Amino acid sequence: MTSPAPSRRTRLVRFDRDHPRYRWVALSNTTLGMLMATINSSIVIISLPAIFRGIDLDPLGAGNVSYLLWIIMGFLVVSAVLVVTLGRLGDMFGRVKMYNLGFVIFTVFSVLLSVDPFHGGTGAMWLIVGRIGQGVGGAMLFANSTAILTDAFPSHQRGTALGINQVAAIAGSFLGLIIGGVLSEWDWRAVFWVSVPIGIAGTVWSYRSLHELGERRDSGLDLPGNITFGVGLTALLVAITYGIQPYGDHSTGWTNPWVVTGIVGGLVLLAAFVWVEARAEHPMVSIGLFRIRAFTLGNLAGLMGSVGRGGLQFMLIIWLQGIWLPLHGYSYESTPLWAGIYLLPFTIGFLVAGPVSGFLSDRYGARWFATGGLTLVAVTFIALLVIPVNFSYWQFALITALNGIGSGLFSAPNATAIMNSVPAWERGAASGIRGTVFNSGTSLSIGLFFSLMIAGLANVLPTSLFRGLSTQGVPDRIAHQVAELPPVGSLFAAFLGFNPIESLLKPFGVLGTLSDQHRSVLTGKEFFPHLMADPFHHGLVIVFTAAAVMSLLGAACSWLAGGKYVHEDADPDESAPAAGEALGREVPEAAHR
């Protein structure tokens, strides 16, 4: 007679580690984790107006821009900095353990964010700390999900699995714009509550279903490496972020001594990190991994693609919210929601191309898909410069859909090529490096592309703004002062869905002194878009040309990375660099393994 214990055991664990469907359980759970983490990387961006209204804080007020930046950047910076360390800890103590803990931490901080009891600056600090906590949980998910999938799937199916996972990772950042726009219309706290049921379900499911399949290595924690890497990358990313804030008489902060010190100091510490790792007994990252061509060039291509994609997201949001949507009758307050909706073609293109390219790269290798994808992305950046600022929507939809297809063609094959090229016992660290590249690219894109746009606007916008304000009765003295304000104020106002001219003139108290007709024109839906159209396009030429060049550089890296490169695992006691080089072999691209 069968005892009841085994049946209870069967009910508790749906699939054991040897079950033929276990790999698909792992895929569905890690995809849910990645989707939750990346939705939260963008859901706050689109919800910022509602969040700041909820905590009674004007984000464009004096001294409040730092709150705005850190609510956006806290999650991204922490995710980028910690993901390598947490990937290495996964190699040491278990990738599933670290992944499960990430689900728990992310869920707890989602609850804390949604119950913010404070207002004003204190309320903003609560949100910043909560976002940093979410970033820690997100880094655990980022660092270990790709490694868990690589452990679960054989090399000839990893492209399909990673393709689905990457679709969730990147599509989540655009889905967050839509979800945030809808929920913030109802209640700003719902933006954070939405992660709670997903987090609870994912936590229970991962604890019940996931098993440790990866090889572990007994090693100590490399404190010098972790410190130099963490402090160096944090200093660099924070300095680049603050570079977009004005300093003195300059429209940006690149001459600020603190920004310069952060960039130089960060680069010095990252150089010291490489020196430390090359001599460490148990390195945080095996420098030998970078001797693997597919790994190094794949990550360089991933960085270029991530920077370009992040710049595209932010520039398109400003374009839609500050110019196109108001010209087509939408109120500034409603533009965040509609911007997310009008960006759906990109998401659809990516959702279609991502899994398909992952499946095909299993058969034919990554080279043609990754190279062709980033080349298509570069072409779409140039196409966005050809259409007028007040475009016909079908033109915009077609170009952004093609951009999404190009990104989808690139992402899964690139991830597969990187993860196939490393030894099994290095997969956590390798996945962490991929995550750092992905998140750092998004962080870098904010500082880089905002600065390029501001530089472009600073040469053209002041004259247009002065003439436009003077024509509508604003005294020349005030019009001159407003025109000389750093362009970042106009960009942030449009980005947040605020009325830009009203936000610029409010501190001067001049609107109440103007006639009803002038006031109506200045704060209407057409004055700022018409005023901004030519200067914005001037800045857009600089931004998207840079993005196209980066995409082409990424395409070149993808081509040079080689064909289908698969690492064959050996004894984990061998040194990782030697194993990584000796046992990796390039498979004919047309061969199906």
Short mmCIF file of C-alpha atoms in Angstrom, two decimals, residues 20 120 129:
data_model
loop_
_atom_site.label_atom_id
_atom_site.label_comp_id
_atom_site.label_asym_id
_atom_site.label_seq_id
_atom_site.Cartn_x
_atom_site.Cartn_y
_atom_site.Cartn_z
CA PRO A 20 11.29 16.60 -19.12
CA GLY A 120 7.24 66.70 0.22
CA VAL A 129 15.13 54.41 -0.71
#
